[in-house]
DNA sequence: ACATGAACAAACCAATTGGTTTGACTATTC
DNA sequence: GAATAGTCAAACCAATTGGTTTGTTCATGT
């Protein structure tokens, strides 16, 4: 009989709690979520939950941090120094994959933003830098004629909107497509559509020859 | 001294309550919103609120109905029998205008969808028909070569995603643009960007001449 | 003048909230 | 084998929840 390894067991429980918390927070927000609900979802008692966490707010903060962390990991190793087409296709594919594999995480994030991001603002300083760096790169592409002139911030925002919507508005899309609630969406088809829309939407007016 | 007209006063109060409710529900969802919070936001006591509504759920349902109604009104008189470019520009402009002028309404809707749309599903039967009708029209445009081949459902979904995001993710965009919380976004610029992305993203590969 | 019904405030209700205390049990350490 | 630290269930806590009851005020129709 394998020894469950105490530290491992505790880590497992923590993960279990966090997963349950993310799902509850995604559905009901911070205010609407009860610790009882999280405990139920995690399959433990409320007392046990409160023994392992400090407070509901703390758990919310931690869960949010975790979401941002794994979200960021999804983009490690992406290469900005490519042509816009390859980069955008890669970026969009990763964003969509994340939305489809981690819908609760994206929903929790979106809920936070919708409420004015009271717990998120501190984390956003870094994101803003990244976003502005990306904007600069986009400007370069505009300057060298590889894409048409665009507002680089709004372009990024539009891409976020489309890719994240496959998590946030998933129920609506599934309904329109006559799929049932848990049904998987066609990742390849979605990636193809979004990528095509963006890449073609950015083509310069006249295909000026690139060296 | 003008007579406030009793019926008018009551209608005013009802509107006041509904507006407060929409904002609260948008921020905290159904579960997370307290009737006390709605009352506070409306500037009345909780007792007074409960005198004028039947229950929190009922108020939620009514508010949701109202959102769908005024949203639908926003699209009255739109003409599908035009070329794709004109129609899409018009459609996108209306959607974005609604998101910018009614952010709380869009947020409330999005929150509902995010939770799996438990209160919305009945209303969606009609929307699905509209969506499929629009899909048919898009297919026609594809067939006559005025736009490239696309998945008509995913195209619509992507447009919803982008336009509604200007309400839902408004706080994020404002932060990235260094605007403060209440600041107005540039509607014309946004319309131009989104429309350009979509219209150009749908151009056929070779500009086959249209009669 | 008087009855009627709408509008509302004060007080109250059971249930649920996030969270704590107590005390038992269990595995590890010395 | 005793002390210790970790784990957790039962009971409990004050505060808040959605909602009701009670009684009062006030405009209106007769």
Tab-separated table of C-alpha atoms (C1' of nucleotides) in Angstrom:
chain	number	residue	atom	x	y	z
A	1	UNK	CA	0.000	0.000	0.000
A	2	UNK	CA	1.460	3.298	-1.049
A	3	UNK	CA	1.964	5.891	1.642
A	4	UNK	CA	-0.035	8.953	0.623
A	5	UNK	CA	2.783	11.299	1.597
A	6	UNK	CA	1.502	13.902	3.975
A	7	UNK	CA	2.819	16.964	2.207
A	8	UNK	CA	1.438	15.673	-1.050
A	9	UNK	CA	-1.957	15.107	0.506
A	10	UNK	CA	-2.053	18.652	1.762
A	11	UNK	CA	-1.027	20.029	-1.586
A	12	UNK	CA	-3.741	17.971	-3.242
A	13	UNK	CA	-6.317	19.378	-0.889
A	14	UNK	CA	-5.155	22.913	-1.539
A	15	UNK	CA	-5.467	22.340	-5.264
A	16	UNK	CA	-8.886	20.802	-4.804
A	17	UNK	CA	-10.010	23.835	-2.840
A	18	UNK	CA	-8.600	26.256	-5.361
A	19	UNK	CA	-10.289	24.556	-8.270
A	20	UNK	CA	-13.611	24.567	-6.493
A	21	UNK	CA	-13.102	28.193	-5.523
A	22	UNK	CA	-12.322	29.297	-9.060
A	23	UNK	CA	-15.464	27.657	-10.364
A	24	UNK	CA	-17.637	29.188	-7.667
A	25	UNK	CA	-16.071	32.626	-8.002
A	26	UNK	CA	-16.427	32.422	-11.778
A	27	UNK	CA	-20.142	31.771	-11.436
A	28	UNK	CA	-21.067	34.027	-8.558
A	29	UNK	CA	-18.311	36.570	-8.071
A	30	UNK	CA	-16.709	37.337	-4.750
A	31	UNK	CA	-19.815	38.637	-3.015
A	32	UNK	CA	-22.123	35.989	-4.405
A	33	UNK	CA	-19.959	33.041	-3.471
A	34	UNK	CA	-20.402	31.415	-0.065
A	35	UNK	CA	-17.684	29.471	1.660
A	36	UNK	CA	-20.310	26.784	2.134
A	37	UNK	CA	-20.686	26.610	-1.634
A	38	UNK	CA	-16.947	26.265	-2.139
A	39	UNK	CA	-16.762	23.580	0.527
A	40	UNK	CA	-19.610	21.651	-1.069
A	41	UNK	CA	-18.027	21.878	-4.498
A	42	UNK	CA	-14.691	20.713	-3.064
A	43	UNK	CA	-16.394	17.865	-1.238
A	44	UNK	CA	-15.367	18.944	2.254
A	45	UNK	CA	-17.097	20.560	5.197
A	46	UNK	CA	-17.169	24.277	5.725
A	47	UNK	CA	-15.137	23.911	8.921
A	48	UNK	CA	-12.470	21.977	7.121
A	49	UNK	CA	-12.339	24.639	4.447
A	50	UNK	CA	-11.978	27.409	6.989
A	51	UNK	CA	-9.203	25.478	8.645
A	52	UNK	CA	-7.211	25.480	5.419
A	53	UNK	CA	-7.864	29.016	4.244
A	54	UNK	CA	-7.503	32.335	5.961
A	55	UNK	CA	-10.636	34.006	4.680
A	56	UNK	CA	-12.865	34.128	1.655
A	57	UNK	CA	-11.176	37.261	0.385
A	58	UNK	CA	-7.744	35.747	0.774
A	59	UNK	CA	-8.818	32.669	-1.129
A	60	UNK	CA	-10.234	34.904	-3.860
A	61	UNK	CA	-6.991	36.808	-4.122
A	62	UNK	CA	-4.942	33.604	-4.275
A	63	UNK	CA	-7.214	32.065	-6.870
A	64	UNK	CA	-6.936	35.203	-8.966
A	65	UNK	CA	-3.164	35.182	-8.665
A	66	UNK	CA	-3.104	31.586	-9.764
A	67	UNK	CA	-5.250	32.320	-12.783
A	68	UNK	CA	-2.914	35.097	-13.871
A	69	UNK	CA	0.097	32.866	-13.346
A	70	UNK	CA	-1.055	29.945	-15.460
A	71	UNK	CA	-2.411	32.365	-18.027
A	72	UNK	CA	1.001	33.978	-18.325
A	73	UNK	CA	2.652	30.561	-18.579
A	74	UNK	CA	0.513	29.853	-21.614
A	75	UNK	CA	2.493	32.528	-23.447
A	76	UNK	CA	5.994	31.632	-22.422
A	77	UNK	CA	8.290	31.064	-25.351
A	78	UNK	CA	6.184	32.965	-27.839
A	79	UNK	CA	8.363	34.775	-30.314
A	80	UNK	CA	7.591	38.381	-31.126
A	81	UNK	CA	10.365	38.640	-33.704
A	82	UNK	CA	8.479	37.047	-36.520
A	83	UNK	CA	6.267	38.374	-39.193
A	84	UNK	CA	2.856	39.496	-37.997
A	85	UNK	CA	1.042	36.586	-39.601
A	86	UNK	CA	2.930	33.836	-37.806
A	87	UNK	CA	3.005	35.669	-34.531
A	88	UNK	CA	-0.679	36.536	-34.574
A	89	UNK	CA	-1.675	33.016	-35.524
A	90	UNK	CA	0.384	31.637	-32.662
A	91	UNK	CA	-0.903	34.208	-30.169
A	92	UNK	CA	-4.530	33.748	-31.121
A	93	UNK	CA	-4.244	29.969	-31.018
A	94	UNK	CA	-2.806	30.077	-27.512
A	95	UNK	CA	-5.452	32.468	-26.261
A	96	UNK	CA	-8.253	30.389	-27.691
A	97	UNK	CA	-6.781	27.158	-26.366
A	98	UNK	CA	-6.624	28.691	-22.911
A	99	UNK	CA	-10.219	29.871	-23.101
A	100	UNK	CA	-11.409	26.430	-24.138
A	101	UNK	CA	-9.355	24.508	-21.598
A	102	UNK	CA	-9.795	26.933	-18.696
A	103	UNK	CA	-13.207	28.526	-19.059
A	104	UNK	CA	-13.751	29.003	-15.345
A	105	UNK	CA	-10.445	30.814	-15.008
A	106	UNK	CA	-11.273	33.188	-17.830
A	107	UNK	CA	-14.751	33.761	-16.443
A	108	UNK	CA	-13.391	34.570	-13.023
A	109	UNK	CA	-10.988	37.050	-14.566
A	110	UNK	CA	-13.703	38.642	-16.669
A	111	UNK	CA	-15.990	38.946	-13.676
A	112	UNK	CA	-13.269	40.773	-11.827
A	113	UNK	CA	-12.778	43.188	-14.690
A	114	UNK	CA	-16.507	43.697	-15.024
A	115	UNK	CA	-16.702	44.774	-11.393
A	116	UNK	CA	-14.001	47.352	-12.024
A	117	UNK	CA	-11.100	45.047	-11.161
A	118	UNK	CA	-10.753	46.025	-7.484
A	119	UNK	CA	-8.427	43.100	-6.764
A	120	UNK	CA	-6.623	43.171	-10.057
A	121	UNK	CA	-5.358	46.675	-10.444
A	122	UNK	CA	-2.053	46.013	-8.695
A	123	UNK	CA	-1.255	43.203	-11.125
A	124	UNK	CA	-2.052	45.326	-14.127
A	125	UNK	CA	1.015	47.524	-14.017
A	126	UNK	CA	3.042	44.718	-15.576
A	127	UNK	CA	0.368	43.866	-18.098
A	128	UNK	CA	0.230	47.443	-19.238
A	129	UNK	CA	3.924	47.410	-19.992
A	130	UNK	CA	3.584	44.225	-21.990
A	131	UNK	CA	0.657	45.682	-23.852
A	132	UNK	CA	2.516	48.849	-24.717
A	133	UNK	CA	5.540	46.866	-25.845
A	134	UNK	CA	3.300	44.836	-28.120
A	135	UNK	CA	1.756	48.064	-29.380
A	136	UNK	CA	5.214	49.303	-30.303
A	137	UNK	CA	5.883	46.130	-32.249
A	138	UNK	CA	2.592	46.514	-34.072
A	139	UNK	CA	3.539	50.076	-34.944
A	140	UNK	CA	6.744	48.762	-36.444
A	141	UNK	CA	4.805	46.373	-38.612
A	142	UNK	CA	2.704	49.291	-39.742
A	143	UNK	CA	5.786	51.358	-40.429
A	144	UNK	CA	7.442	48.706	-42.564
A	145	UNK	CA	4.248	48.119	-44.440
A	146	UNK	CA	3.627	44.530	-43.404
A	147	UNK	CA	0.211	45.459	-42.027
A	148	UNK	CA	-2.114	48.370	-42.709
A	149	UNK	CA	-2.318	51.286	-40.255
A	150	UNK	CA	-4.262	50.322	-37.149
A	151	UNK	CA	-4.717	51.494	-33.595
A	152	UNK	CA	-2.434	49.002	-31.882
A	153	UNK	CA	-4.202	49.137	-28.527
A	154	UNK	CA	-7.639	48.610	-29.983
A	155	UNK	CA	-6.333	45.788	-32.129
A	156	UNK	CA	-5.049	43.948	-29.095
A	157	UNK	CA	-8.259	44.634	-27.256
A	158	UNK	CA	-10.316	43.232	-30.093
A	159	UNK	CA	-8.232	40.070	-30.108
A	160	UNK	CA	-8.667	39.664	-26.362
A	161	UNK	CA	-12.384	40.168	-26.780
A	162	UNK	CA	-12.798	37.519	-29.444
A	163	UNK	CA	-10.586	34.881	-27.904
A	164	UNK	CA	-11.863	35.249	-24.346
A	165	UNK	CA	-15.452	35.249	-25.508
A	166	UNK	CA	-15.176	31.547	-26.281
A	167	UNK	CA	-15.004	31.026	-22.537
A	168	UNK	CA	-17.218	33.844	-21.276
A	169	UNK	CA	-20.019	33.574	-23.809
A	170	UNK	CA	-19.593	29.855	-24.334
A	171	UNK	CA	-23.113	29.032	-23.156
A	172	UNK	CA	-24.592	31.434	-25.696
A	173	UNK	CA	-22.585	30.033	-28.589
A	174	UNK	CA	-23.401	26.479	-27.607
A	175	UNK	CA	-27.060	27.348	-27.495
A	176	UNK	CA	-26.958	28.963	-30.928
A	177	UNK	CA	-25.146	25.935	-32.312
A	178	UNK	CA	-27.564	23.510	-30.645
A	179	UNK	CA	-24.816	21.914	-28.619
A	180	UNK	CA	-25.485	20.824	-25.083
A	181	UNK	CA	-23.928	22.499	-22.120
A	182	UNK	CA	-20.714	20.609	-21.702
A	183	UNK	CA	-20.062	19.982	-25.385
A	184	UNK	CA	-16.596	20.776	-26.695
A	185	UNK	CA	-16.237	23.539	-29.254
A	186	UNK	CA	-14.198	22.959	-32.384
A	187	UNK	CA	-10.896	24.537	-31.491
A	188	UNK	CA	-9.348	24.248	-34.935
A	189	UNK	CA	-12.322	25.809	-36.668
A	190	UNK	CA	-12.424	28.667	-34.178
A	191	UNK	CA	-8.708	29.333	-34.476
A	192	UNK	CA	-8.960	29.309	-38.236
A	193	UNK	CA	-11.851	31.766	-38.282
A	194	UNK	CA	-10.428	34.233	-35.797
A	195	UNK	CA	-6.952	34.102	-37.258
A	196	UNK	CA	-8.265	34.598	-40.780
A	197	UNK	CA	-10.391	37.543	-39.710
A	198	UNK	CA	-7.484	39.248	-37.983
A	199	UNK	CA	-4.689	38.447	-40.411
A	200	UNK	CA	-6.732	39.350	-43.475
A	201	UNK	CA	-8.215	42.301	-41.667
A	202	UNK	CA	-4.707	43.675	-41.259
A	203	UNK	CA	-3.486	43.246	-44.830
A	204	UNK	CA	-2.193	46.454	-46.369
A	205	UNK	CA	-4.259	48.084	-49.101
A	206	UNK	CA	-1.856	47.335	-51.894
A	207	UNK	CA	0.443	44.411	-51.426
A	208	UNK	CA	3.645	46.406	-51.408
A	209	UNK	CA	6.494	43.999	-52.055
A	210	UNK	CA	8.470	43.074	-48.974
A	211	UNK	CA	12.172	42.438	-49.332
B	1	UNK	CA	-46.871	74.389	-8.152
B	2	UNK	CA	-47.026	71.518	-10.603
B	3	UNK	CA	-48.906	68.445	-9.557
B	4	UNK	CA	-46.465	65.527	-9.715
B	5	UNK	CA	-49.107	63.208	-11.163
B	6	UNK	CA	-49.391	60.103	-9.074
B	7	UNK	CA	-49.088	57.562	-11.851
B	8	UNK	CA	-46.073	59.402	-13.187
B	9	UNK	CA	-44.423	59.388	-9.795
B	10	UNK	CA	-44.905	55.672	-9.491
B	11	UNK	CA	-43.495	55.083	-12.949
B	12	UNK	CA	-40.511	57.234	-12.073
B	13	UNK	CA	-39.886	55.209	-8.964
B	14	UNK	CA	-40.132	51.974	-10.864
B	15	UNK	CA	-37.591	53.237	-13.360
B	16	UNK	CA	-35.336	54.401	-10.557
B	17	UNK	CA	-35.485	50.972	-8.978
B	18	UNK	CA	-34.836	49.209	-12.239
B	19	UNK	CA	-31.814	51.313	-13.039
B	20	UNK	CA	-30.367	50.726	-9.613
B	21	UNK	CA	-31.102	47.022	-9.895
B	22	UNK	CA	-29.424	46.692	-13.284
B	23	UNK	CA	-26.275	48.325	-11.988
B	24	UNK	CA	-26.180	46.146	-8.889
B	25	UNK	CA	-26.950	42.953	-10.782
B	26	UNK	CA	-24.317	43.872	-13.363
B	27	UNK	CA	-21.700	44.173	-10.657
B	28	UNK	CA	-22.628	41.336	-8.350
B	29	UNK	CA	-24.906	38.954	-10.201
B	30	UNK	CA	-28.165	37.671	-8.838
B	31	UNK	CA	-26.770	35.836	-5.826
B	32	UNK	CA	-24.278	38.535	-4.922
B	33	UNK	CA	-26.737	41.397	-5.007
B	34	UNK	CA	-28.634	42.297	-1.848
B	35	UNK	CA	-31.969	44.044	-1.869
B	36	UNK	CA	-30.420	46.399	0.653
B	37	UNK	CA	-27.781	47.288	-1.920
B	38	UNK	CA	-30.389	47.975	-4.574
B	39	UNK	CA	-32.385	50.093	-2.152
B	40	UNK	CA	-29.308	52.096	-1.196
B	41	UNK	CA	-28.384	52.667	-4.817
B	42	UNK	CA	-31.950	53.751	-5.593
B	43	UNK	CA	-31.963	56.066	-2.593
B	44	UNK	CA	-34.879	54.391	-0.840
B	45	UNK	CA	-35.279	52.113	2.171
B	46	UNK	CA	-35.281	48.367	1.895
B	47	UNK	CA	-38.885	48.248	3.114
B	48	UNK	CA	-39.963	50.663	0.438
B	49	UNK	CA	-38.200	48.590	-2.178
B	50	UNK	CA	-39.880	45.404	-1.033
B	51	UNK	CA	-43.190	47.195	-1.125
B	52	UNK	CA	-42.734	47.950	-4.809
B	53	UNK	CA	-41.245	44.662	-5.983
B	54	UNK	CA	-42.380	41.115	-5.561
B	55	UNK	CA	-39.029	39.511	-4.909
B	56	UNK	CA	-35.393	39.836	-5.816
B	57	UNK	CA	-35.689	37.130	-8.437
B	58	UNK	CA	-38.706	38.784	-9.995
B	59	UNK	CA	-36.876	42.086	-10.158
B	60	UNK	CA	-33.918	40.336	-11.763
B	61	UNK	CA	-36.135	38.749	-14.367
B	62	UNK	CA	-37.845	42.058	-15.138
B	63	UNK	CA	-34.564	43.907	-15.387
B	64	UNK	CA	-33.251	41.263	-17.738
B	65	UNK	CA	-36.373	41.482	-19.874
B	66	UNK	CA	-35.989	45.233	-20.042
B	67	UNK	CA	-32.376	44.946	-21.121
B	68	UNK	CA	-33.305	42.596	-23.935
B	69	UNK	CA	-36.129	44.897	-24.999
B	70	UNK	CA	-34.114	48.086	-25.303
B	71	UNK	CA	-31.289	46.116	-26.874
B	72	UNK	CA	-33.636	44.821	-29.532
B	73	UNK	CA	-34.987	48.328	-30.113
B	74	UNK	CA	-31.477	49.456	-30.920
B	75	UNK	CA	-31.662	47.334	-34.063
B	76	UNK	CA	-35.095	48.271	-35.320
B	77	UNK	CA	-35.075	49.537	-38.872
B	78	UNK	CA	-31.748	47.995	-39.779
B	79	UNK	CA	-31.756	46.847	-43.371
B	80	UNK	CA	-30.390	43.427	-44.171
B	81	UNK	CA	-30.910	43.851	-47.895
B	82	UNK	CA	-27.799	45.832	-48.540
B	83	UNK	CA	-24.312	44.887	-49.413
B	84	UNK	CA	-22.335	43.326	-46.590
B	85	UNK	CA	-20.128	46.354	-46.091
B	86	UNK	CA	-22.903	48.836	-45.421
B	87	UNK	CA	-24.885	46.423	-43.344
B	88	UNK	CA	-21.947	45.324	-41.229
B	89	UNK	CA	-20.808	48.886	-40.633
B	90	UNK	CA	-24.297	49.820	-39.505
B	91	UNK	CA	-24.701	46.740	-37.328
B	92	UNK	CA	-21.317	47.124	-35.670
B	93	UNK	CA	-21.859	50.822	-35.048
B	94	UNK	CA	-25.162	50.131	-33.329
B	95	UNK	CA	-23.746	47.385	-31.186
B	96	UNK	CA	-20.813	49.508	-30.088
B	97	UNK	CA	-23.001	52.505	-29.405
B	98	UNK	CA	-25.199	50.354	-27.195
B	99	UNK	CA	-22.203	48.985	-25.301
B	100	UNK	CA	-20.879	52.475	-24.677
B	101	UNK	CA	-24.189	54.008	-23.678
B	102	UNK	CA	-25.505	51.038	-21.681
B	103	UNK	CA	-22.513	49.310	-20.118
B	104	UNK	CA	-24.397	48.092	-17.065
B	105	UNK	CA	-27.044	46.489	-19.234
B	106	UNK	CA	-24.465	44.646	-21.307
B	107	UNK	CA	-22.602	43.576	-18.189
B	108	UNK	CA	-25.752	42.216	-16.627
B	109	UNK	CA	-26.469	40.253	-19.771
B	110	UNK	CA	-22.930	38.925	-19.950
B	111	UNK	CA	-23.016	37.886	-16.325
B	112	UNK	CA	-26.168	35.925	-16.985
B	113	UNK	CA	-24.590	34.149	-19.921
B	114	UNK	CA	-21.432	33.457	-17.933
B	115	UNK	CA	-23.493	31.688	-15.284
B	116	UNK	CA	-25.023	29.474	-17.948
B	117	UNK	CA	-27.970	31.772	-18.681
B	118	UNK	CA	-30.474	30.132	-16.313
B	119	UNK	CA	-32.941	32.997	-16.673
B	120	UNK	CA	-32.259	33.700	-20.296
B	121	UNK	CA	-32.764	30.424	-22.045
B	122	UNK	CA	-36.467	30.975	-22.668
B	123	UNK	CA	-35.763	34.242	-24.464
B	124	UNK	CA	-33.112	32.690	-26.635
B	125	UNK	CA	-35.402	30.720	-28.885
B	126	UNK	CA	-36.197	33.901	-30.797
B	127	UNK	CA	-32.604	35.050	-30.866
B	128	UNK	CA	-31.546	31.758	-32.326
B	129	UNK	CA	-33.932	32.186	-35.209
B	130	UNK	CA	-32.631	35.675	-35.884
B	131	UNK	CA	-29.083	34.404	-35.737
B	132	UNK	CA	-29.769	31.599	-38.170
B	133	UNK	CA	-31.544	33.968	-40.523
B	134	UNK	CA	-28.522	36.236	-40.452
B	135	UNK	CA	-26.312	33.226	-41.044
B	136	UNK	CA	-28.327	32.418	-44.146
B	137	UNK	CA	-27.833	35.946	-45.450
B	138	UNK	CA	-24.103	35.694	-44.809
B	139	UNK	CA	-24.058	32.426	-46.756
B	140	UNK	CA	-25.698	34.237	-49.635
B	141	UNK	CA	-22.990	36.852	-49.594
B	142	UNK	CA	-20.463	34.071	-49.685
B	143	UNK	CA	-22.273	32.387	-52.532
B	144	UNK	CA	-22.410	35.523	-54.666
B	145	UNK	CA	-18.766	36.231	-53.962
B	146	UNK	CA	-19.203	39.503	-52.114
B	147	UNK	CA	-17.349	38.084	-49.113
B	148	UNK	CA	-14.929	35.200	-48.736
B	149	UNK	CA	-16.109	31.872	-47.310
B	150	UNK	CA	-16.606	32.075	-43.565
B	151	UNK	CA	-18.405	30.207	-40.831
B	152	UNK	CA	-21.423	32.486	-40.487
B	153	UNK	CA	-22.151	31.575	-36.877
B	154	UNK	CA	-18.598	32.132	-35.715
B	155	UNK	CA	-18.460	35.400	-37.610
B	156	UNK	CA	-21.496	36.705	-35.771
B	157	UNK	CA	-20.113	35.462	-32.494
B	158	UNK	CA	-16.832	37.245	-33.080
B	159	UNK	CA	-18.654	40.481	-33.795
B	160	UNK	CA	-20.693	40.125	-30.615
B	161	UNK	CA	-17.516	39.454	-28.699
B	162	UNK	CA	-15.701	42.539	-29.940
B	163	UNK	CA	-18.562	44.974	-29.654
B	164	UNK	CA	-19.784	43.846	-26.246
B	165	UNK	CA	-16.271	43.820	-24.855
B	166	UNK	CA	-16.258	47.610	-24.907
B	167	UNK	CA	-18.776	47.409	-22.093
B	168	UNK	CA	-17.651	44.265	-20.300
B	169	UNK	CA	-13.909	44.821	-20.386
B	170	UNK	CA	-14.166	48.598	-20.345
B	171	UNK	CA	-12.241	48.930	-17.083
B	172	UNK	CA	-9.329	46.961	-18.527
B	173	UNK	CA	-9.174	49.021	-21.693
B	174	UNK	CA	-9.406	52.263	-19.765
B	175	UNK	CA	-6.570	51.141	-17.550
B	176	UNK	CA	-4.383	50.216	-20.510
B	177	UNK	CA	-5.116	53.588	-22.114
B	178	UNK	CA	-4.450	55.470	-18.875
B	179	UNK	CA	-7.964	56.835	-18.754
B	180	UNK	CA	-9.744	57.167	-15.475
B	181	UNK	CA	-12.701	55.066	-14.522
B	182	UNK	CA	-15.603	57.059	-15.864
B	183	UNK	CA	-13.839	58.422	-18.933
B	184	UNK	CA	-15.645	58.135	-22.254
B	185	UNK	CA	-14.130	55.947	-24.945
B	186	UNK	CA	-13.777	57.267	-28.481
B	187	UNK	CA	-16.794	55.776	-30.179
B	188	UNK	CA	-15.848	56.825	-33.690
B	189	UNK	CA	-12.345	55.426	-33.426
B	190	UNK	CA	-13.631	52.150	-32.043
B	191	UNK	CA	-16.277	51.811	-34.738
B	192	UNK	CA	-13.735	52.538	-37.406
B	193	UNK	CA	-11.285	49.941	-36.098
B	194	UNK	CA	-13.779	47.150	-35.590
B	195	UNK	CA	-15.565	47.802	-38.854
B	196	UNK	CA	-12.304	47.897	-40.777
B	197	UNK	CA	-11.136	44.656	-39.195
B	198	UNK	CA	-14.349	42.854	-40.047
B	199	UNK	CA	-15.045	44.305	-43.485
B	200	UNK	CA	-11.487	43.870	-44.692
B	201	UNK	CA	-11.256	40.523	-42.957
B	202	UNK	CA	-14.141	39.340	-45.107
B	203	UNK	CA	-12.889	40.539	-48.478
B	204	UNK	CA	-12.714	37.786	-51.071
B	205	UNK	CA	-9.291	36.579	-52.142
B	206	UNK	CA	-9.469	38.068	-55.588
B	207	UNK	CA	-11.742	40.998	-56.091
B	208	UNK	CA	-14.140	39.310	-58.475
B	209	UNK	CA	-16.125	41.997	-60.196
B	210	UNK	CA	-19.647	42.422	-58.910
B	211	UNK	CA	-22.356	43.431	-61.330
C	1	DA	C1'	-66.968	64.414	6.912
C	2	DC	C1'	-65.649	59.880	6.204
C	3	DA	C1'	-64.300	55.589	4.250
C	4	DT	C1'	-60.820	53.582	1.297
C	5	DG	C1'	-56.692	52.168	-0.386
C	6	DA	C1'	-52.064	53.310	-1.667
C	7	DA	C1'	-47.453	54.435	0.295
C	8	DC	C1'	-44.346	53.779	3.599
C	9	DA	C1'	-41.545	53.391	8.253
C	10	DA	C1'	-40.398	50.468	12.334
C	11	DA	C1'	-39.910	46.327	14.082
C	12	DC	C1'	-39.460	41.886	13.385
C	13	DC	C1'	-38.699	37.008	11.341
C	14	DA	C1'	-36.240	32.593	10.209
C	15	DA	C1'	-32.408	31.364	7.491
C	16	DT	C1'	-27.836	31.990	5.935
C	17	DT	C1'	-23.584	34.479	6.002
C	18	DG	C1'	-18.294	34.373	7.199
C	19	DG	C1'	-15.864	32.943	10.836
C	20	DT	C1'	-14.466	31.058	15.772
C	21	DT	C1'	-14.239	28.064	19.738
C	22	DT	C1'	-13.933	23.659	21.769
C	23	DG	C1'	-12.600	19.404	22.061
C	24	DA	C1'	-11.522	14.929	20.079
C	25	DC	C1'	-8.444	12.127	17.317
C	26	DT	C1'	-4.102	11.020	14.976
C	27	DA	C1'	0.405	10.995	13.295
C	28	DT	C1'	5.040	12.467	14.355
C	29	DT	C1'	8.920	13.749	17.405
C	30	DC	C1'	11.587	13.403	21.314
D	1	DG	C1'	5.606	6.495	25.910
D	2	DA	C1'	4.831	11.249	26.626
D	3	DA	C1'	4.596	15.575	24.415
D	4	DT	C1'	3.524	17.984	20.348
D	5	DA	C1'	1.625	19.536	16.147
D	6	DG	C1'	-1.683	18.839	12.539
D	7	DT	C1'	-6.410	17.804	11.242
D	8	DC	C1'	-11.087	18.250	11.519
D	9	DA	C1'	-16.135	17.695	13.292
D	10	DA	C1'	-19.804	19.872	16.385
D	11	DA	C1'	-21.482	23.629	18.237
D	12	DC	C1'	-21.687	28.141	18.284
D	13	DC	C1'	-21.336	33.373	17.181
D	14	DA	C1'	-22.818	38.052	15.606
D	15	DA	C1'	-24.166	40.037	11.365
D	16	DT	C1'	-26.680	40.028	7.208
D	17	DT	C1'	-29.875	37.901	4.113
D	18	DG	C1'	-34.716	38.148	1.716
D	19	DG	C1'	-38.999	39.018	3.208
D	20	DT	C1'	-43.259	39.968	6.419
D	21	DT	C1'	-46.167	42.093	9.875
D	22	DT	C1'	-47.994	46.006	12.024
D	23	DG	C1'	-49.371	50.296	12.240
D	24	DT	C1'	-49.384	55.085	10.528
D	25	DT	C1'	-49.743	58.737	7.173
D	26	DC	C1'	-51.974	60.763	3.346
D	27	DA	C1'	-54.401	61.646	-0.819
D	28	DT	C1'	-58.684	60.595	-2.942
D	29	DG	C1'	-63.732	59.420	-4.127
D	30	DT	C1'	-68.176	59.670	-2.102
